[in-house]
Amino acid sequence: MVQPRYKLLVDKFAEDIREGRLLPGTRLPTHRKLAAEHKMSLATASRVYSELENMGLISGETGRGTFVRELSLPVNHGIENPAAADMLDLNFNYPSLPVQAELLRSELKRLSTSGEIESLLRYQPHGGKIHEKIIISNYLNKRNITVKPENIVITSGAQQAIALTLLGLLKPGDVIAVDALSYPGFKLAALAHHLEIVAIPITPTGTDFAKLEILCKQRAIRALYCMPTLHNPMGWVLTLAQRHQLINLARKYHFLLIEDATYSFLVKKSPPAIVTLAPDITCYISGFSKNVASGLRVGFIVTPPQKTLLIERAMRVTTWNTPALMTSIVCHWIQEGTVDKLETLLRKDAQLRQKMVDDIFKEMTIIRHPFSYFLWIPLPDKTRADQIAAALRRLHISVATAEPYATTPHIPHAIRIALASIDLNLLHDALTKIRDVIEYHIDL
């Protein structure tokens, strides 16, 4: 069977890219110029580029053109593609402290002689044991987040909390709003549940609420996902006025607020949580992976009272119940003050790492919160993030580009760096290499 002529052109481009005759970063002809050169319609030329883009070989960038992708990077690299064992991982954050291993050893010894150990072998209540909900409620109350234990659902980490909220409260095809740059794990969960994501433009200080209202008038938005304290990757903390703006829009246009507070422990003083200001329309999500240990997969959802049973039903059809052993460990550490101590140490550690960022990137434009564990580096025009990320991989340093974080078709050129996962001495060396690679590509 004879192939259509445009398919032959697709194959020729694909071969030239894979064989290295078209190098990463090469700007391809415009759609109109390609159509003229090959005597085809503009629609057919667009189809050529569309097929190449679907193959992961090129990327179209609004206002810049169409470029050959860097093939040494996995498509949509980021949360779906953890760094290899020989890489310095500045892609994922898993904060750790020297005391954690000994704490776990002592806790397991305590559990081995406790009277509750047999109960950990049985099915747990779907949303968690009531005494554990009370402990988490008290933990939140100390942080000025007033919640009732019966409105808490304990989960296997904050990521499962996100998935359960979407599965339990939304239906396939529902529209959910999210910042134009946001946490990749949310984006993946929303797509897995067949939700339609609409991107909200952002400003240097947070969500663009004027543009959000325009979206609300155009689309029937069912929910909005936000990180008021502390936004990943942009590092902002919404002001009290901004939080009230968001709540007013949610009430006016009748949508649910999903508040992700995973990194909020790093900011000691911040405005009240949205769940405190609007508990009837907010699901508050957090966990203990970042402030205690990544391997202890314990999270929770604070739900509006009328939504708790729906979330518990979603729990029944996924993991059935909470992780008994890990929840027991975390709750005991909350009660004896270990979690408070770990959070204090991690806040100091984050500030120390950000001070290192100050020293190394003082001549470069960066976006971050001074107490956060991540850093966003916007790149100048004509400097390509995929080429920088590929150059760093050759130096055995793994970073993320904006691609996993972007919820818009237009993906900005930027590098996102996770600061928490490697030793301070290794981090200094890695950050220095990152700065040097970026400056080299800017000079080019």
Short mmCIF file of C-alpha atoms in Angstrom, two decimals:
data_model
loop_
_atom_site.label_atom_id
_atom_site.label_comp_id
_atom_site.label_asym_id
_atom_site.label_seq_id
_atom_site.Cartn_x
_atom_site.Cartn_y
_atom_site.Cartn_z
CA MET A 1 0.00 0.00 0.00
CA VAL A 2 1.42 3.38 -1.03
CA GLN A 3 2.05 5.76 1.89
CA PRO A 4 0.63 9.31 1.70
CA ARG A 5 3.34 11.79 0.66
CA TYR A 6 3.25 13.63 3.99
CA LYS A 7 4.04 10.32 5.76
CA LEU A 8 7.25 10.06 3.76
CA LEU A 9 8.20 13.52 5.00
CA VAL A 10 7.41 12.50 8.60
CA ASP A 11 9.67 9.46 8.20
CA LYS A 12 12.46 11.58 6.68
CA PHE A 13 12.36 14.07 9.54
CA ALA A 14 12.25 11.23 12.10
CA GLU A 15 15.27 9.51 10.53
CA ASP A 16 17.28 12.76 10.37
CA ILE A 17 16.54 13.50 14.04
CA ARG A 18 17.33 9.99 15.28
CA GLU A 19 20.52 9.74 13.21
CA GLY A 20 21.76 13.11 14.48
CA ARG A 21 21.57 14.96 11.16
CA LEU A 22 19.11 17.35 12.83
CA LEU A 23 20.60 18.21 16.20
CA PRO A 24 18.66 18.93 19.42
CA GLY A 25 17.60 22.57 19.52
CA THR A 26 17.49 22.96 15.73
CA ARG A 27 14.71 25.33 14.71
CA LEU A 28 12.57 23.77 11.97
CA PRO A 29 10.87 25.76 9.18
CA THR A 30 7.58 27.44 10.02
CA HIS A 31 4.41 25.57 9.06
CA ARG A 32 3.86 27.97 6.19
CA LYS A 33 7.44 27.65 4.91
CA LEU A 34 7.32 23.85 5.16
CA ALA A 35 4.09 23.85 3.12
CA ALA A 36 5.64 26.06 0.43
CA GLU A 37 8.87 24.02 0.22
CA HIS A 38 7.06 20.71 -0.24
CA LYS A 39 4.06 22.02 -2.23
CA MET A 40 1.48 20.90 0.31
CA SER A 41 -1.38 22.61 2.12
CA LEU A 42 -0.83 24.41 5.42
CA ALA A 43 -3.09 21.84 7.12
CA THR A 44 -0.92 18.97 5.80
CA ALA A 45 2.27 20.71 6.95
CA SER A 46 0.73 21.11 10.42
CA ARG A 47 -0.11 17.40 10.36
CA VAL A 48 3.55 16.55 9.67
CA TYR A 49 4.67 18.48 12.75
CA SER A 50 1.80 17.11 14.83
CA GLU A 51 2.87 13.51 14.14
CA LEU A 52 6.51 14.30 14.92
CA GLU A 53 5.43 15.95 18.18
CA ASN A 54 3.33 12.91 19.12
CA MET A 55 6.45 10.79 18.53
CA GLY A 56 8.33 12.95 21.04
CA LEU A 57 10.82 14.15 18.41
CA ILE A 58 9.97 17.86 18.25
CA SER A 59 8.24 20.50 20.36
CA GLY A 60 6.26 23.51 19.22
CA GLU A 61 6.73 26.61 21.37
CA THR A 62 4.33 29.54 21.16
CA GLY A 63 6.08 32.65 19.89
CA ARG A 64 9.39 30.82 19.38
CA GLY A 65 8.89 28.17 16.73
CA THR A 66 9.27 24.40 16.33
CA PHE A 67 12.42 22.72 17.64
CA VAL A 68 14.08 19.30 17.65
CA ARG A 69 13.83 17.79 21.12
CA GLU A 70 16.73 16.56 23.22
CA LEU A 71 16.26 12.79 22.84
CA SER A 72 18.58 11.83 25.69
CA LEU A 73 15.87 13.05 28.09
CA PRO A 74 12.79 10.88 28.61
CA VAL A 75 9.58 12.52 27.41
CA ASN A 76 7.75 14.20 30.32
CA HIS A 77 10.76 13.48 32.53
CA GLY A 78 10.12 14.34 36.15
CA ILE A 79 7.85 12.48 38.57
CA GLU A 80 7.41 9.57 36.13
CA ASN A 81 11.17 9.09 35.67
CA PRO A 82 13.21 8.94 38.90
CA ALA A 83 16.95 9.50 38.59
CA ALA A 84 19.24 6.52 37.96
CA ALA A 85 21.34 5.19 40.83
CA ASP A 86 24.50 6.90 39.60
CA MET A 87 22.85 10.35 39.43
CA LEU A 88 22.92 13.17 41.96
CA ASP A 89 19.16 13.54 42.29
CA LEU A 90 18.08 17.19 42.24
CA ASN A 91 14.77 16.25 40.66
CA PHE A 92 12.92 14.73 43.65
CA ASN A 93 12.86 16.03 47.23
CA TYR A 94 13.24 13.48 50.01
CA PRO A 95 14.59 15.38 53.04
CA SER A 96 16.58 13.29 55.49
CA LEU A 97 18.38 13.85 58.77
CA PRO A 98 21.05 11.70 60.47
CA VAL A 99 18.79 11.04 63.49
CA GLN A 100 15.98 9.39 61.51
CA ALA A 101 17.45 5.89 61.27
CA GLU A 102 18.06 5.65 65.01
CA LEU A 103 14.56 7.00 65.72
CA LEU A 104 13.05 4.25 63.56
CA ARG A 105 15.18 1.55 65.21
CA SER A 106 14.04 2.66 68.67
CA GLU A 107 10.41 2.90 67.57
CA LEU A 108 10.39 -0.61 66.13
CA LYS A 109 11.82 -1.93 69.42
CA ARG A 110 9.04 -0.14 71.31
CA LEU A 111 6.37 -1.55 69.01
CA SER A 112 7.74 -5.10 69.34
CA THR A 113 6.96 -5.10 73.07
CA SER A 114 3.75 -3.04 72.99
CA GLY A 115 0.28 -4.43 73.55
CA GLU A 116 -1.03 -2.98 70.26
CA ILE A 117 1.15 -5.00 67.90
CA GLU A 118 -1.45 -7.70 67.19
CA SER A 119 -4.01 -5.08 66.20
CA LEU A 120 -1.67 -3.87 63.43
CA LEU A 121 -2.19 -7.20 61.63
CA ARG A 122 -5.94 -6.70 61.23
CA TYR A 123 -8.04 -4.60 58.87
CA GLN A 124 -8.23 -0.99 59.99
CA PRO A 125 -11.23 1.35 59.80
CA HIS A 126 -11.37 2.79 56.27
CA GLY A 127 -10.52 6.33 57.31
CA GLY A 128 -8.23 5.46 60.22
CA LYS A 129 -8.63 4.69 63.93
CA ILE A 130 -10.41 7.37 65.91
CA HIS A 131 -7.57 7.82 68.43
CA GLU A 132 -5.12 8.35 65.55
CA LYS A 133 -7.46 10.91 63.99
CA ILE A 134 -7.54 12.71 67.34
CA ILE A 135 -3.73 12.78 67.43
CA ILE A 136 -3.56 14.27 63.91
CA SER A 137 -6.33 16.71 64.81
CA ASN A 138 -4.32 17.89 67.84
CA TYR A 139 -1.21 18.18 65.65
CA LEU A 140 -3.13 20.48 63.29
CA ASN A 141 -4.77 22.45 66.12
CA LYS A 142 -1.30 23.33 67.45
CA ARG A 143 -0.66 24.86 64.01
CA ASN A 144 -3.85 26.98 64.20
CA ILE A 145 -5.81 24.66 61.89
CA THR A 146 -8.96 23.78 63.79
CA VAL A 147 -10.46 20.51 62.56
CA LYS A 148 -12.68 17.79 63.98
CA PRO A 149 -11.24 14.25 64.14
CA GLU A 150 -14.30 12.80 62.39
CA ASN A 151 -13.51 14.93 59.30
CA ILE A 152 -10.03 13.41 58.91
CA VAL A 153 -9.26 10.51 56.56
CA ILE A 154 -5.79 8.98 57.03
CA THR A 155 -4.12 7.91 53.77
CA SER A 156 -0.97 6.28 52.40
CA GLY A 157 0.79 9.59 51.82
CA ALA A 158 -0.31 12.93 50.40
CA GLN A 159 -0.21 11.60 46.82
CA GLN A 160 -2.87 9.02 47.66
CA ALA A 161 -4.81 11.77 49.42
CA ILE A 162 -4.89 13.72 46.14
CA ALA A 163 -5.97 10.65 44.19
CA LEU A 164 -8.72 9.75 46.69
CA THR A 165 -10.08 13.30 46.68
CA LEU A 166 -10.34 13.32 42.90
CA LEU A 167 -11.77 9.78 42.74
CA GLY A 168 -14.26 10.33 45.55
CA LEU A 169 -15.54 13.82 44.79
CA LEU A 170 -15.25 14.34 41.02
CA LYS A 171 -16.46 12.50 37.92
CA PRO A 172 -14.67 11.80 34.63
CA GLY A 173 -15.00 14.85 32.37
CA ASP A 174 -15.29 17.32 35.24
CA VAL A 175 -13.27 20.50 34.84
CA ILE A 176 -10.61 21.24 37.45
CA ALA A 177 -8.59 24.46 37.55
CA VAL A 178 -4.91 24.54 38.45
CA ASP A 179 -2.05 27.04 38.22
CA ALA A 180 -0.20 27.14 34.89
CA LEU A 181 2.80 25.73 36.78
CA SER A 182 1.95 23.20 39.48
CA TYR A 183 2.87 19.92 41.19
CA PRO A 184 3.30 17.14 38.57
CA GLY A 185 1.77 14.47 40.83
CA PHE A 186 -1.53 16.31 40.83
CA LYS A 187 -1.50 16.63 37.05
CA LEU A 188 -0.91 12.87 36.64
CA ALA A 189 -3.67 12.00 39.12
CA ALA A 190 -6.17 14.30 37.38
CA LEU A 191 -5.39 12.85 33.95
CA ALA A 192 -5.61 9.29 35.32
CA HIS A 193 -9.15 10.09 36.55
CA HIS A 194 -10.04 11.59 33.15
CA LEU A 195 -10.57 15.09 34.49
CA GLU A 196 -10.18 18.11 32.22
CA ILE A 197 -7.42 20.41 33.49
CA VAL A 198 -7.75 24.13 32.76
CA ALA A 199 -4.69 26.25 33.48
CA ILE A 200 -4.90 29.50 35.43
CA PRO A 201 -2.32 32.14 34.43
CA ILE A 202 0.03 33.09 37.26
CA THR A 203 1.70 36.28 38.42
CA PRO A 204 5.00 36.65 40.32
CA THR A 205 3.05 36.56 43.60
CA GLY A 206 0.51 33.86 42.89
CA THR A 207 -2.62 32.89 40.98
CA ASP A 208 -4.02 35.53 38.62
CA PHE A 209 -7.49 35.86 40.17
CA ALA A 210 -8.81 38.18 37.45
CA LYS A 211 -8.00 35.54 34.81
CA LEU A 212 -9.46 32.86 37.08
CA GLU A 213 -12.79 34.69 37.17
CA ILE A 214 -12.83 34.90 33.39
CA LEU A 215 -12.27 31.12 33.28
CA CYS A 216 -15.12 30.62 35.76
CA LYS A 217 -17.47 32.54 33.46
CA GLN A 218 -16.42 30.43 30.48
CA ARG A 219 -16.31 26.96 32.03
CA ALA A 220 -18.22 25.06 34.73
CA ILE A 221 -15.28 24.54 37.07
CA ARG A 222 -15.97 21.84 39.68
CA ALA A 223 -12.78 22.14 41.74
CA LEU A 224 -9.54 24.10 42.05
CA TYR A 225 -6.22 22.69 43.24
CA CYS A 226 -3.89 25.11 45.02
CA MET A 227 -0.82 25.28 47.28
CA PRO A 228 -1.25 28.54 49.25
CA THR A 229 1.58 27.59 51.66
CA LEU A 230 4.07 26.69 50.06
CA HIS A 231 3.70 26.59 46.25
CA ASN A 232 5.70 23.95 44.39
CA PRO A 233 7.56 24.94 42.21
CA MET A 234 7.18 28.74 42.44
CA GLY A 235 7.71 29.12 46.18
CA TRP A 236 5.03 31.70 46.89
CA VAL A 237 2.85 31.98 50.00
CA LEU A 238 -0.53 33.56 49.29
CA THR A 239 -1.43 36.56 51.43
CA LEU A 240 -4.58 36.64 53.57
CA ALA A 241 -6.22 38.95 51.01
CA GLN A 242 -5.39 36.52 48.19
CA ARG A 243 -6.87 33.63 50.18
CA HIS A 244 -10.10 35.54 50.70
CA GLN A 245 -10.19 36.34 46.96
CA LEU A 246 -9.93 32.66 46.17
CA ILE A 247 -12.61 31.70 48.69
CA ASN A 248 -14.98 34.40 47.37
CA LEU A 249 -14.59 33.07 43.82
CA ALA A 250 -15.17 29.50 45.01
CA ARG A 251 -18.40 30.51 46.73
CA LYS A 252 -19.55 32.68 43.83
CA TYR A 253 -18.97 29.97 41.20
CA HIS A 254 -19.65 26.95 43.43
CA PHE A 255 -16.42 24.98 43.16
CA LEU A 256 -14.49 22.88 45.68
CA LEU A 257 -11.05 23.99 46.92
CA ILE A 258 -8.32 21.34 47.21
CA GLU A 259 -5.58 22.79 49.42
CA ASP A 260 -2.24 20.97 49.29
CA ALA A 261 -0.11 21.84 52.33
CA THR A 262 2.65 19.25 51.90
CA TYR A 263 5.46 21.81 52.27
CA SER A 264 3.66 24.19 54.65
CA PHE A 265 5.69 23.01 57.67
CA LEU A 266 8.71 24.87 56.25
CA VAL A 267 7.02 28.27 56.74
CA LYS A 268 6.72 28.92 60.46
CA LYS A 269 4.49 31.98 60.14
CA SER A 270 1.92 32.20 57.35
CA PRO A 271 -1.71 33.39 56.95
CA PRO A 272 -4.45 31.00 58.10
CA ALA A 273 -4.96 27.88 56.02
CA ILE A 274 -7.85 28.05 53.59
CA VAL A 275 -9.50 25.12 55.37
CA THR A 276 -9.64 27.30 58.51
CA LEU A 277 -11.25 30.17 56.59
CA ALA A 278 -13.67 28.04 54.54
CA PRO A 279 -13.97 24.52 56.02
CA ASP A 280 -17.27 23.78 54.27
CA ILE A 281 -15.79 24.00 50.74
CA THR A 282 -12.16 22.89 51.30
CA CYS A 283 -10.34 19.58 51.25
CA TYR A 284 -7.02 20.04 53.07
CA ILE A 285 -4.28 17.58 52.08
CA SER A 286 -0.92 16.98 53.72
CA GLY A 287 1.31 14.19 54.98
CA PHE A 288 4.48 13.19 56.77
CA SER A 289 6.76 12.28 53.86
CA LYS A 290 8.58 15.62 53.72
CA ASN A 291 8.67 16.48 57.42
CA VAL A 292 9.29 12.98 58.88
CA ALA A 293 10.54 10.49 56.26
CA SER A 294 9.76 9.73 52.62
CA GLY A 295 9.43 6.00 53.27
CA LEU A 296 6.73 6.44 55.93
CA ARG A 297 3.77 6.82 53.58
CA VAL A 298 1.29 8.50 55.90
CA GLY A 299 -0.91 11.38 54.79
CA PHE A 300 -4.37 12.71 55.51
CA ILE A 301 -7.32 14.64 54.11
CA VAL A 302 -9.41 17.07 56.14
CA THR A 303 -12.77 16.94 54.37
CA PRO A 304 -15.91 19.05 54.52
CA PRO A 305 -18.31 17.15 56.83
CA GLN A 306 -20.63 16.08 54.01
CA LYS A 307 -17.74 14.67 51.92
CA THR A 308 -16.04 12.31 54.40
CA LEU A 309 -18.03 9.19 53.51
CA LEU A 310 -17.36 9.72 49.79
CA ILE A 311 -13.61 9.83 50.44
CA GLU A 312 -13.81 6.72 52.63
CA ARG A 313 -15.66 4.92 49.82
CA ALA A 314 -12.80 5.78 47.46
CA MET A 315 -10.42 4.35 50.07
CA ARG A 316 -12.37 1.07 50.09
CA VAL A 317 -11.97 0.60 46.33
CA THR A 318 -8.22 1.37 46.37
CA THR A 319 -6.16 0.31 49.42
CA TRP A 320 -9.18 -0.60 51.60
CA ASN A 321 -7.71 0.97 54.75
CA THR A 322 -4.91 3.08 56.20
CA PRO A 323 -1.29 1.81 56.58
CA ALA A 324 -1.53 0.51 60.15
CA LEU A 325 2.14 0.09 61.09
CA MET A 326 3.36 3.37 59.61
CA THR A 327 0.42 5.36 61.00
CA SER A 328 1.14 3.96 64.47
CA ILE A 329 4.78 5.08 64.23
CA VAL A 330 3.93 8.59 63.01
CA CYS A 331 1.20 9.12 65.60
CA HIS A 332 3.52 8.06 68.43
CA TRP A 333 6.16 10.48 67.16
CA ILE A 334 3.56 13.26 67.07
CA GLN A 335 2.60 12.57 70.68
CA GLU A 336 6.13 12.49 72.05
CA GLY A 337 7.22 15.65 70.18
CA THR A 338 9.52 13.94 67.66
CA VAL A 339 7.69 15.41 64.66
CA ASP A 340 8.03 18.94 66.10
CA LYS A 341 11.78 18.41 66.56
CA LEU A 342 12.23 17.02 63.04
CA GLU A 343 10.31 19.95 61.53
CA THR A 344 12.52 22.43 63.40
CA LEU A 345 15.67 20.70 62.15
CA LEU A 346 14.37 20.56 58.58
CA ARG A 347 13.47 24.27 58.58
CA LYS A 348 17.05 25.07 59.61
CA ASP A 349 18.38 22.68 56.97
CA ALA A 350 16.24 24.26 54.22
CA GLN A 351 17.42 27.77 55.14
CA LEU A 352 21.04 26.60 55.10
CA ARG A 353 20.60 25.15 51.62
CA GLN A 354 18.91 28.32 50.37
CA LYS A 355 21.84 30.34 51.76
CA MET A 356 24.07 28.18 49.54
CA VAL A 357 21.79 29.07 46.61
CA ASP A 358 22.29 32.77 47.42
CA ASP A 359 26.06 32.42 47.29
CA ILE A 360 26.20 30.40 44.07
CA PHE A 361 23.42 32.03 42.01
CA LYS A 362 23.83 35.64 43.17
CA GLU A 363 24.33 36.89 39.59
CA MET A 364 21.41 34.91 38.15
CA THR A 365 17.63 35.41 38.13
CA ILE A 366 16.04 32.82 40.42
CA ILE A 367 12.60 32.27 41.94
CA ARG A 368 12.25 30.58 45.34
CA HIS A 369 11.07 31.00 48.91
CA PRO A 370 13.97 31.49 51.35
CA PHE A 371 12.72 28.62 53.56
CA SER A 372 11.81 26.17 50.77
CA TYR A 373 13.49 23.03 49.49
CA PHE A 374 13.29 23.96 45.80
CA LEU A 375 14.52 26.52 43.31
CA TRP A 376 13.12 27.71 39.95
CA ILE A 377 15.53 29.17 37.39
CA PRO A 378 13.82 30.88 34.42
CA LEU A 379 16.08 30.85 31.37
CA PRO A 380 16.71 33.73 28.97
CA ASP A 381 15.23 33.70 25.48
CA LYS A 382 16.98 31.26 23.10
CA THR A 383 18.38 29.19 26.01
CA ARG A 384 16.77 25.76 25.93
CA ALA A 385 15.98 23.91 29.14
CA ASP A 386 16.12 20.43 27.57
CA GLN A 387 19.68 20.99 26.36
CA ILE A 388 20.79 22.19 29.81
CA ALA A 389 19.10 19.20 31.50
CA ALA A 390 20.78 16.82 29.03
CA ALA A 391 24.20 18.42 29.60
CA LEU A 392 23.72 18.01 33.36
CA ARG A 393 22.73 14.35 32.96
CA ARG A 394 26.08 13.80 31.24
CA LEU A 395 27.63 15.20 34.44
CA HIS A 396 25.46 12.74 36.44
CA ILE A 397 23.16 15.46 37.79
CA SER A 398 19.41 15.04 37.41
CA VAL A 399 17.19 18.15 37.36
CA ALA A 400 13.67 18.82 36.05
CA THR A 401 12.65 21.20 33.29
CA ALA A 402 9.31 23.02 33.34
CA GLU A 403 7.65 20.29 31.28
CA PRO A 404 6.36 18.08 34.14
CA TYR A 405 5.08 21.19 35.97
CA ALA A 406 3.36 22.94 33.06
CA THR A 407 -0.41 22.59 32.63
CA THR A 408 -0.46 24.71 29.45
CA PRO A 409 0.54 23.77 25.89
CA HIS A 410 3.16 26.52 26.07
CA ILE A 411 6.01 25.28 28.26
CA PRO A 412 8.43 27.92 29.54
CA HIS A 413 12.15 27.27 29.48
CA ALA A 414 13.19 26.88 33.09
CA ILE A 415 15.00 24.51 35.42
CA ARG A 416 13.54 23.29 38.71
CA ILE A 417 16.04 22.10 41.34
CA ALA A 418 15.20 19.99 44.40
CA LEU A 419 17.60 20.89 47.21
CA ALA A 420 16.80 18.37 49.93
CA SER A 421 17.97 15.01 48.66
CA ILE A 422 21.78 15.05 48.78
CA ASP A 423 24.52 15.86 51.27
CA LEU A 424 25.41 19.55 51.66
CA ASN A 425 28.94 19.12 50.27
CA LEU A 426 27.64 17.27 47.22
CA LEU A 427 24.91 19.89 46.82
CA HIS A 428 27.44 22.74 46.71
CA ASP A 429 29.39 21.00 43.96
CA ALA A 430 26.23 20.14 41.99
CA LEU A 431 24.81 23.67 42.20
CA THR A 432 28.11 25.12 41.05
CA LYS A 433 28.10 22.82 38.01
CA ILE A 434 24.48 23.74 37.27
CA ARG A 435 25.36 27.46 37.34
CA ASP A 436 28.35 26.89 35.07
CA VAL A 437 26.35 24.84 32.53
CA ILE A 438 23.58 27.45 32.40
CA GLU A 439 26.07 30.29 31.94
CA TYR A 440 27.84 28.32 29.20
CA HIS A 441 24.59 27.82 27.27
CA ILE A 442 23.61 31.46 27.75
CA ASP A 443 26.99 32.51 26.31
CA LEU A 444 26.42 30.23 23.32
#
